[in-house]
Amino acid sequence: MPNSTRSVVEEYFRLLGSGDLEGATELLSEPIDWFTPGDTDLIPWMGSRSSHEQVHEFFRQAGENMETEKFQVHRIVVEGELAIVLGHFQYKVKATGKSFASDFALELRVTDGLIDRYRMHEDSYAISLAFLT
């Protein structure tokens, strides 16, 4: 199991990219301090999560409602326990057929070999617009 901040974060994205949600979840602490900003009335999987079960629900709902068109990590910057992941994504909302894209900065903290803080910074307004009919 990886233990440095960089190796944990790289392994997390490798596992997610290969579709191994169980393996990726093993790299998250429980409880986890997880927050993805957004309109939780319109997009119910946004908001706070604290357990593995809730993180699985986040990915399940996102997968049921959106298709990934592009997801790219451009850079991972590490300073001690903190990692900032910079990238770009594009998704298509299944219900509306609308696509949205955003650059993102993901703040992760790794403590004792596990990700214990997850903060996504993205264009939540553009995401909300894509869900409106």
Short mmCIF file of C-alpha atoms in Angstrom, two decimals:
data_model
loop_
_atom_site.label_atom_id
_atom_site.label_comp_id
_atom_site.label_asym_id
_atom_site.label_seq_id
_atom_site.Cartn_x
_atom_site.Cartn_y
_atom_site.Cartn_z
CA MET A 1 0.00 0.00 0.00
CA PRO A 2 1.44 3.42 -0.92
CA ASN A 3 2.27 5.78 1.94
CA SER A 4 3.75 9.02 0.61
CA THR A 5 1.32 11.78 -0.27
CA ARG A 6 2.22 11.65 -3.96
CA SER A 7 2.07 7.86 -4.23
CA VAL A 8 -1.32 7.69 -2.43
CA VAL A 9 -2.82 10.38 -4.69
CA GLU A 10 -1.39 8.84 -7.86
CA GLU A 11 -2.67 5.41 -6.86
CA TYR A 12 -6.11 6.86 -6.04
CA PHE A 13 -6.43 8.30 -9.55
CA ARG A 14 -5.02 5.16 -11.15
CA LEU A 15 -7.63 3.03 -9.38
CA LEU A 16 -10.50 5.39 -10.21
CA GLY A 17 -9.37 5.54 -13.84
CA SER A 18 -9.39 1.75 -14.07
CA GLY A 19 -12.89 1.60 -12.58
CA ASP A 20 -11.74 0.10 -9.26
CA LEU A 21 -13.90 2.12 -6.87
CA GLU A 22 -13.40 -0.42 -4.09
CA GLY A 23 -9.63 -0.13 -4.33
CA ALA A 24 -9.79 3.66 -4.50
CA THR A 25 -12.06 3.73 -1.43
CA GLU A 26 -9.48 1.73 0.52
CA LEU A 27 -7.23 4.79 0.19
CA LEU A 28 -9.79 7.00 1.98
CA SER A 29 -9.96 7.35 5.75
CA GLU A 30 -13.22 6.79 7.53
CA PRO A 31 -14.52 9.17 8.49
CA ILE A 32 -13.40 11.36 5.59
CA ASP A 33 -13.85 15.12 5.31
CA TRP A 34 -15.26 15.21 1.73
CA PHE A 35 -16.91 18.23 0.12
CA THR A 36 -17.94 18.94 -3.45
CA PRO A 37 -19.73 22.30 -3.79
CA GLY A 38 -22.90 22.56 -5.79
CA ASP A 39 -26.66 22.86 -5.76
CA THR A 40 -27.69 19.82 -3.70
CA ASP A 41 -31.38 20.32 -4.60
CA LEU A 42 -30.58 20.03 -8.31
CA ILE A 43 -27.62 17.64 -8.01
CA PRO A 44 -28.14 15.58 -4.85
CA TRP A 45 -24.72 13.90 -4.80
CA MET A 46 -22.95 17.23 -4.30
CA GLY A 47 -22.17 18.40 -0.79
CA SER A 48 -20.54 16.74 2.20
CA ARG A 49 -19.68 13.09 2.69
CA SER A 50 -18.04 11.38 5.64
CA SER A 51 -18.20 7.60 5.08
CA HIS A 52 -17.10 5.11 2.45
CA GLU A 53 -20.75 4.25 1.85
CA GLN A 54 -21.55 7.92 1.14
CA VAL A 55 -18.57 8.22 -1.23
CA HIS A 56 -19.78 5.12 -3.11
CA GLU A 57 -23.21 6.74 -3.35
CA PHE A 58 -21.58 9.92 -4.74
CA PHE A 59 -19.92 7.94 -7.54
CA ARG A 60 -23.01 5.78 -8.17
CA GLN A 61 -25.31 8.77 -8.59
CA ALA A 62 -22.79 10.69 -10.67
CA GLY A 63 -22.33 7.67 -12.95
CA GLU A 64 -26.06 7.15 -13.34
CA ASN A 65 -26.60 10.78 -14.32
CA MET A 66 -23.50 11.70 -16.34
CA GLU A 67 -21.19 10.27 -18.99
CA THR A 68 -17.49 11.07 -18.80
CA GLU A 69 -16.33 12.68 -22.04
CA LYS A 70 -12.93 13.77 -20.76
CA PHE A 71 -11.04 13.68 -17.47
CA GLN A 72 -7.43 14.81 -17.39
CA VAL A 73 -5.02 15.38 -14.52
CA HIS A 74 -2.45 17.95 -15.62
CA ARG A 75 -0.36 18.27 -12.49
CA ILE A 76 -0.10 17.09 -8.90
CA VAL A 77 1.62 19.52 -6.55
CA VAL A 78 2.65 18.09 -3.18
CA GLU A 79 3.73 19.85 -0.01
CA GLY A 80 3.92 17.56 3.00
CA GLU A 81 0.50 15.98 3.63
CA LEU A 82 -1.24 18.32 1.14
CA ALA A 83 -1.68 17.56 -2.56
CA ILE A 84 -3.30 19.86 -5.09
CA VAL A 85 -4.45 18.12 -8.25
CA LEU A 86 -4.99 20.38 -11.26
CA GLY A 87 -6.90 19.19 -14.27
CA HIS A 88 -9.82 19.47 -16.64
CA PHE A 89 -12.99 17.47 -17.17
CA GLN A 90 -15.99 17.31 -19.47
CA TYR A 91 -19.19 15.39 -18.76
CA LYS A 92 -22.52 14.94 -20.51
CA VAL A 93 -25.74 15.00 -18.50
CA LYS A 94 -27.82 12.01 -19.59
CA ALA A 95 -31.22 13.59 -18.82
CA THR A 96 -30.62 16.83 -20.74
CA GLY A 97 -28.01 15.82 -23.31
CA LYS A 98 -26.00 18.91 -22.34
CA SER A 99 -22.25 18.80 -21.86
CA PHE A 100 -20.28 20.89 -19.41
CA ALA A 101 -16.56 21.36 -18.91
CA SER A 102 -14.44 22.86 -16.18
CA ASP A 103 -10.90 23.18 -15.01
CA PHE A 104 -10.60 21.88 -11.47
CA ALA A 105 -8.34 22.03 -8.45
CA LEU A 106 -8.74 19.18 -6.01
CA GLU A 107 -7.29 19.60 -2.54
CA LEU A 108 -6.38 16.32 -0.87
CA ARG A 109 -4.71 15.69 2.48
CA VAL A 110 -2.99 12.39 3.18
CA THR A 111 -2.48 11.34 6.79
CA ASP A 112 -0.98 7.98 7.74
CA GLY A 113 -1.23 6.76 4.15
CA LEU A 114 -4.93 7.60 3.69
CA ILE A 115 -6.76 10.52 2.10
CA ASP A 116 -8.65 12.19 4.94
CA ARG A 117 -9.64 15.49 3.29
CA TYR A 118 -11.17 15.95 -0.19
CA ARG A 119 -12.17 19.39 -1.48
CA MET A 120 -13.16 19.84 -5.12
CA HIS A 121 -12.98 23.31 -6.65
CA GLU A 122 -14.76 23.47 -10.00
CA ASP A 123 -17.24 25.58 -11.98
CA SER A 124 -20.35 24.44 -10.10
CA TYR A 125 -22.47 27.08 -11.89
CA ALA A 126 -21.70 25.59 -15.32
CA ILE A 127 -22.49 22.15 -13.92
CA SER A 128 -25.88 23.34 -12.60
CA LEU A 129 -26.77 24.88 -15.96
CA ALA A 130 -26.20 21.57 -17.70
CA PHE A 131 -28.75 19.91 -15.42
CA LEU A 132 -31.47 22.46 -16.11
CA THR A 133 -34.00 21.51 -18.77
#
